[in-house]
XYZ file of C-alpha atoms in Angstrom:
447
model
C 86.485 18.250 136.974
C 89.606 16.212 136.441
C 89.867 12.492 135.911
C 92.006 10.517 138.350
C 95.647 10.592 137.288
C 97.013 7.727 135.264
C 99.572 5.584 137.031
C 102.243 3.464 135.429
C 102.068 0.230 137.299
C 104.656 -1.512 139.336
C 102.658 -4.654 139.724
C 101.093 -7.503 137.903
C 98.038 -7.965 135.800
C 94.523 -8.239 137.057
C 92.194 -10.795 135.656
C 88.712 -9.876 135.392
C 86.338 -12.628 135.885
C 82.939 -13.376 134.715
C 80.562 -16.137 135.341
C 80.806 -19.609 134.056
C 79.235 -22.690 135.436
C 80.011 -25.010 138.251
C 77.504 -27.777 137.725
C 74.266 -27.834 135.823
C 73.287 -24.609 137.524
C 76.500 -22.639 137.258
C 77.106 -24.198 133.903
C 76.015 -21.113 132.105
C 78.688 -18.769 133.341
C 81.675 -17.313 131.574
C 84.792 -15.237 131.978
C 85.139 -11.555 132.411
C 88.761 -10.829 131.985
C 90.990 -8.273 130.382
C 91.054 -8.882 126.683
C 93.530 -11.187 125.133
C 94.712 -9.597 121.894
C 93.386 -10.659 118.551
C 95.040 -13.022 116.149
C 97.002 -10.921 113.728
C 97.736 -11.938 110.169
C 101.315 -11.235 109.218
C 100.385 -8.941 106.362
C 98.158 -6.893 108.698
C 100.820 -6.435 111.331
C 103.018 -4.299 109.129
C 100.080 -2.154 108.145
C 99.105 -1.664 111.772
C 102.653 -0.730 112.681
C 102.820 1.915 109.963
C 99.403 3.248 110.928
C 100.345 3.483 114.597
C 103.635 5.238 113.868
C 101.927 7.691 111.550
C 99.370 8.500 114.235
C 102.094 9.056 116.813
C 104.187 11.257 114.521
C 101.102 13.254 113.611
C 100.798 14.231 117.278
C 104.384 15.372 117.468
C 106.022 12.067 118.311
C 108.490 9.942 116.453
C 110.464 7.057 117.758
C 109.045 7.827 121.191
C 110.833 8.456 124.469
C 112.760 5.787 126.269
C 110.893 4.984 129.459
C 111.594 2.685 132.376
C 109.483 -0.426 132.643
C 108.378 0.631 136.085
C 108.742 -2.315 138.401
C 109.121 -4.795 135.559
C 112.353 -6.294 134.307
C 112.095 -8.186 131.066
C 112.330 -11.906 131.609
C 114.185 -12.071 128.308
C 117.085 -10.256 129.949
C 117.359 -12.430 133.042
C 115.663 -15.734 132.294
C 112.241 -16.876 133.464
C 112.715 -15.968 137.098
C 111.222 -13.238 139.224
C 113.732 -10.413 139.093
C 114.270 -7.442 141.357
C 116.969 -5.140 140.141
C 117.813 -2.256 137.822
C 115.036 -1.183 135.512
C 115.436 -1.754 131.799
C 114.843 1.137 129.426
C 112.773 0.454 126.327
C 111.211 2.406 123.535
C 108.489 1.241 121.176
C 110.761 -0.304 118.584
C 112.839 -2.089 121.199
C 109.741 -3.631 122.782
C 108.496 -4.966 119.446
C 111.960 -6.300 118.638
C 112.082 -8.114 121.991
C 108.705 -9.736 121.342
C 109.939 -10.981 117.967
C 113.262 -12.057 119.415
C 111.562 -14.276 122.009
C 109.357 -15.710 119.277
C 112.353 -16.477 117.067
C 114.343 -18.139 119.842
C 111.384 -20.339 120.774
C 110.646 -18.836 124.199
C 107.353 -17.275 123.062
C 104.885 -19.243 120.891
C 104.312 -17.608 117.517
C 100.580 -17.102 118.030
C 101.150 -15.499 121.432
C 103.786 -13.185 119.958
C 101.466 -12.160 117.119
C 98.599 -11.469 119.514
C 100.854 -9.556 121.887
C 102.182 -7.347 119.112
C 98.730 -6.516 117.835
C 97.549 -5.829 121.371
C 100.370 -3.335 121.710
C 99.136 -1.226 118.786
C 95.456 -1.511 119.737
C 96.183 -0.598 123.338
C 98.499 2.226 122.348
C 96.031 3.840 119.973
C 93.311 3.711 122.642
C 95.448 5.100 125.472
C 96.670 7.996 123.320
C 93.045 9.134 123.013
C 92.789 10.069 126.693
C 94.783 13.302 126.372
C 97.029 12.735 129.379
C 100.471 14.264 128.707
C 102.122 11.103 130.059
C 99.883 8.703 128.152
C 102.614 7.397 125.852
C 105.043 6.653 128.674
C 102.335 4.986 130.760
C 101.171 2.901 127.815
C 104.688 1.734 127.017
C 105.453 0.919 130.643
C 102.222 -1.063 130.974
C 102.843 -3.032 127.799
C 106.424 -3.775 128.820
C 105.211 -5.148 132.133
C 102.583 -7.268 130.372
C 105.219 -8.701 128.033
C 107.340 -9.519 131.049
C 104.477 -11.322 132.824
C 103.410 -13.259 129.725
C 106.954 -14.424 129.043
C 107.459 -15.506 132.649
C 104.241 -17.514 132.621
C 104.952 -19.161 129.266
C 108.254 -20.428 130.644
C 106.852 -21.362 134.074
C 103.047 -21.702 133.711
C 100.832 -20.812 136.657
C 98.044 -23.291 137.457
C 94.837 -21.913 138.959
C 93.212 -23.877 141.812
C 89.380 -24.052 142.077
C 89.526 -21.037 144.417
C 92.272 -18.576 143.561
C 93.374 -15.743 145.824
C 94.766 -12.659 144.103
C 98.562 -12.645 143.930
C 99.754 -9.402 145.529
C 103.448 -10.157 146.220
C 106.285 -10.241 145.426
C 104.596 -8.870 142.294
C 101.258 -7.074 142.682
C 99.121 -8.520 139.895
C 96.044 -6.695 141.185
C 97.570 -3.242 140.772
C 99.039 -4.261 137.441
C 95.551 -4.991 136.099
C 94.054 -1.864 137.633
C 96.639 0.376 136.057
C 96.484 -1.392 132.715
C 92.766 -0.639 132.337
C 92.825 2.766 134.064
C 93.976 4.799 131.007
C 91.152 3.299 128.924
C 88.424 4.751 131.177
C 87.106 8.239 130.443
C 86.298 9.188 134.028
C 84.845 12.521 132.914
C 82.037 10.587 131.209
C 81.663 7.705 133.693
C 79.086 7.236 136.460
C 78.176 5.092 139.444
C 74.539 4.540 140.341
C 73.517 4.532 144.020
C 76.983 4.701 145.560
C 75.383 4.596 149.031
C 74.337 0.986 148.427
C 77.959 -0.062 148.097
C 78.559 1.431 151.541
C 75.605 -0.619 152.816
C 77.031 -3.778 151.244
C 80.408 -3.159 152.838
C 78.837 -2.687 156.251
C 76.981 -6.001 155.904
C 80.178 -7.740 154.823
C 82.057 -6.434 157.851
C 79.247 -7.812 160.017
C 79.933 -11.288 158.628
C 77.098 -11.376 156.085
C 77.489 -12.599 152.493
C 76.565 -10.549 149.441
C 75.959 -11.806 145.899
C 75.906 -9.441 142.938
C 73.736 -10.714 140.070
C 75.167 -8.827 137.120
C 75.248 -8.567 133.395
C 78.673 -9.078 131.846
C 80.079 -7.010 128.990
C 83.838 -7.314 128.648
C 86.858 -9.197 129.849
C 87.823 -6.017 131.692
C 84.666 -5.920 133.848
C 86.428 -6.700 137.170
C 88.998 -3.960 136.672
C 86.311 -1.474 135.688
C 84.195 -2.311 138.748
C 87.231 -1.889 140.995
C 88.329 1.358 139.329
C 84.927 2.977 139.758
C 84.832 2.026 143.452
C 88.502 2.293 144.418
C 88.211 5.736 146.023
C 85.026 5.203 148.033
C 85.065 1.424 148.574
C 88.605 0.092 148.213
C 87.798 -2.921 150.396
C 85.142 -4.037 147.919
C 87.460 -3.376 144.972
C 90.132 -5.661 146.379
C 88.041 -8.396 147.999
C 85.295 -9.173 145.513
C 85.348 -12.776 144.248
C 84.523 -13.371 140.579
C 83.171 -16.557 139.076
C 85.559 -17.011 136.134
C 85.473 -19.255 133.099
C 88.298 -21.555 132.105
C 89.406 -19.555 129.082
C 90.624 -16.624 131.171
C 92.835 -18.888 133.251
C 94.376 -20.686 130.269
C 94.906 -17.986 127.634
C 98.541 -16.802 127.991
C 97.572 -13.146 127.559
C 94.684 -13.355 130.030
C 96.410 -15.291 132.788
C 98.486 -12.421 134.247
C 95.325 -10.365 134.671
C 93.452 -13.291 136.205
C 96.239 -13.836 138.718
C 95.393 -10.470 140.269
C 91.756 -11.328 141.058
C 90.003 -13.536 143.569
C 88.378 -16.222 141.438
C 86.139 -19.244 141.603
C 87.414 -21.064 138.510
C 84.879 -23.049 136.512
C 84.337 -24.518 133.074
C 81.730 -22.651 131.089
C 78.622 -24.447 129.883
C 79.063 -22.818 126.500
C 82.411 -24.547 126.078
C 81.700 -27.727 128.041
C 81.318 -29.837 124.883
C 84.105 -28.304 122.803
C 86.219 -31.418 123.378
C 84.080 -34.476 124.246
C 86.976 -36.358 125.820
C 87.309 -33.615 128.463
C 83.649 -33.353 129.491
C 83.908 -35.625 132.530
C 87.082 -33.918 133.766
C 85.380 -30.525 133.470
C 82.364 -31.712 135.428
C 84.531 -33.032 138.253
C 86.449 -29.766 138.320
C 83.228 -27.760 138.499
C 82.060 -29.893 141.414
C 85.264 -29.068 143.302
C 84.764 -25.367 142.551
C 81.188 -25.545 143.805
C 82.395 -27.027 147.085
C 84.972 -24.252 147.424
C 82.266 -21.625 146.950
C 80.075 -23.290 149.565
C 82.970 -23.274 152.040
C 83.650 -19.607 151.379
C 80.043 -18.658 151.992
C 79.893 -20.656 155.212
C 82.759 -18.562 156.531
C 80.814 -15.349 155.869
C 81.954 -11.888 154.730
C 82.090 -12.974 151.090
C 81.213 -10.753 148.136
C 80.540 -12.885 145.047
C 80.066 -11.500 141.527
C 78.287 -13.738 139.054
C 76.748 -13.269 135.605
C 73.677 -15.551 135.371
C 73.408 -14.913 131.630
C 76.262 -17.342 131.069
C 78.368 -14.982 128.973
C 79.059 -11.500 127.773
C 76.341 -9.238 126.414
C 76.213 -8.861 122.656
C 74.353 -6.479 120.348
C 70.977 -7.224 118.828
C 71.781 -8.613 115.362
C 68.914 -6.647 113.829
C 69.398 -3.240 115.450
C 73.034 -3.333 116.553
C 71.948 -2.103 119.989
C 73.693 -3.572 123.026
C 71.551 -4.866 125.878
C 72.013 -7.142 128.920
C 71.754 -10.834 128.034
C 68.888 -12.663 129.726
C 69.517 -14.402 133.043
C 69.272 -18.171 133.403
C 66.732 -18.971 136.125
C 68.424 -22.212 137.214
C 71.699 -20.362 137.779
C 69.965 -17.632 139.777
C 68.005 -20.122 141.864
C 70.948 -22.349 142.668
C 73.086 -19.382 143.663
C 70.255 -18.184 145.874
C 69.916 -21.575 147.560
C 73.653 -21.836 148.070
C 73.563 -18.436 149.764
C 70.620 -19.434 151.974
C 72.272 -22.692 153.077
C 75.512 -20.997 154.125
C 74.316 -20.552 157.700
C 74.946 -16.788 157.793
C 72.780 -13.913 156.536
C 72.960 -13.438 152.776
C 71.878 -10.668 150.425
C 71.350 -10.454 146.656
C 71.709 -7.205 144.723
C 71.116 -6.620 140.995
C 74.158 -4.954 139.423
C 74.358 -3.314 136.012
C 77.472 -2.677 133.932
C 77.874 -0.586 130.800
C 81.417 -0.721 129.444
C 81.390 -2.614 126.147
C 83.065 0.189 124.197
C 86.298 -0.263 126.157
C 86.782 -3.854 124.999
C 83.804 -5.341 123.111
C 83.602 -9.102 122.622
C 83.274 -10.686 119.172
C 79.790 -10.694 117.697
C 79.407 -14.425 118.328
C 80.755 -16.947 120.835
C 83.984 -18.432 119.487
C 85.393 -21.852 120.241
C 89.047 -20.996 119.717
C 91.089 -18.930 122.135
C 92.519 -15.767 120.607
C 89.394 -13.885 119.571
C 89.841 -10.598 117.776
C 89.431 -7.585 120.024
C 89.071 -3.846 119.682
C 90.132 -1.484 122.490
C 88.860 2.052 123.035
C 89.027 4.971 125.466
C 85.461 5.519 126.655
C 83.135 6.328 129.528
C 81.751 3.431 131.582
C 79.010 2.902 134.128
C 78.189 0.801 137.183
C 74.958 0.756 139.189
C 73.241 -1.258 141.914
C 69.715 -1.103 143.282
C 68.202 -2.204 146.569
C 68.534 -5.785 147.788
C 66.061 -8.136 146.114
C 64.478 -10.605 148.567
C 63.137 -13.880 147.261
C 60.351 -14.105 149.838
C 59.034 -10.649 149.048
C 58.972 -11.318 145.305
C 57.453 -14.801 145.389
C 55.009 -14.606 148.301
C 51.985 -14.777 145.973
C 53.293 -17.322 143.471
C 51.620 -20.724 143.155
C 54.626 -23.031 142.689
C 58.407 -23.168 142.853
C 58.982 -22.965 139.100
C 56.864 -19.837 138.849
C 58.731 -18.342 141.804
C 62.147 -18.999 140.241
C 61.123 -17.339 136.994
C 59.570 -14.357 138.749
C 62.624 -13.806 140.941
C 64.980 -14.103 137.951
C 62.915 -11.690 135.867
C 62.793 -9.197 138.723
C 66.583 -9.186 138.972
C 67.022 -8.983 135.218
C 64.510 -6.153 134.782
C 66.314 -4.154 137.451
C 69.606 -4.626 135.611
C 67.988 -3.498 132.340
C 66.421 -0.418 133.938
C 69.761 0.611 135.425
C 71.493 -0.088 132.131
C 69.114 2.249 130.282
C 69.819 5.046 132.757
C 73.573 4.557 132.368
C 73.190 4.527 128.584
C 71.362 7.856 128.646
C 74.009 9.370 130.888
C 77.026 8.149 128.908
C 75.922 7.820 125.283
C 73.382 10.610 125.118
C 75.518 13.115 127.015
C 72.867 13.695 129.671
C 75.127 12.860 132.592
C 73.826 12.714 136.142
C 70.724 14.675 135.077
C 69.070 11.373 134.124
C 68.990 10.282 137.773
C 65.556 9.270 139.054
C 63.928 8.160 142.305
C 65.449 4.681 142.024
C 68.861 5.455 140.521
C 71.068 8.337 141.621
C 74.155 8.804 139.446
C 77.373 10.353 140.721
C 81.112 10.522 140.079
C 82.537 9.594 143.479
C 86.152 10.093 142.361
C 85.613 13.854 141.969
């Protein structure tokens, strides 16, 4: 079996979104977007550069080939305007020099330049693990395009509305994000659970129904990973899913290009609502506008909404170090359910499980400041869904509304955990599709 070929992108970056909150009920959601690079201390940067060069030379490289920045022309060459013209040729050293040049001339903030340079080495080391003969060229092309997009946005910042439609032209930010994450996914050790259910979802969507995916959330790259695993069998889902995204992924300069390539409901996360007391009221008003936008979308039908009711990314158990899905917030689940029911068109809720933390794990604890330290790896990932969960069926014997909300939330969460454990056995214990059971059938639909 061969993994899908890597593709050097000619488009923009894809944001991955996660759930954040819209009002008291969506207030527990957070972003799921491609990782912004870590803050890099100056003394560490030199060490990383030497380490990266040594690793490349050890595999037969050196300075590295000059490759075209496919579809991307450095804004530093032409000014902060969208450019269509001859491609610029860069090698590794030239790219790093351009980052530093834009920092020195004041066009790129120092912290952004530091983070971008560290991201280059982290991303490069991860991509080179995948064994593709063109991995170095693809990596360099992708990083050149990211530099281009970041520099353009710093000079002419993009502002996200409450409901953001993916920007596909004149620069395709969706494909940019897809192809940036693609070389980090070990498709040979990746699996989708119950692929037939995604076909069922798509059929319902084409009939005008709405679908909500209640999911755990592991990395800022979750949206790209979901789309990559479904792009061959369900490209419509990959491109049309709407993610509830926290404010940090639409404000961080290194996240914004990726976010521009996704359909987003933009909200302020409950976890960061009180970071700056003077902004609390503004954030609440903004979340109310986003809630209204979501309601309007659902009333129109044919909407696929992804939301993480846990309110943030999964993190490992501090005692055991084991990763597990974070618990769902029952008020978030219940309010999303009621919003779906009041849309006036049929609606469906599916539990969705993601296992992909190795590709881009979050920090151990929630951080207030933007610019968290990140690690990037080449690794297998997993995605699974189980049958639609119906509120009436689950709560028909409950005595009161509060009990019903908790029971419905726990049912969704337990399904996500069960799927997660199957994916973990397949990916981390090398058991592959053999761990399939009566409820979860694993496959590799890209084969």
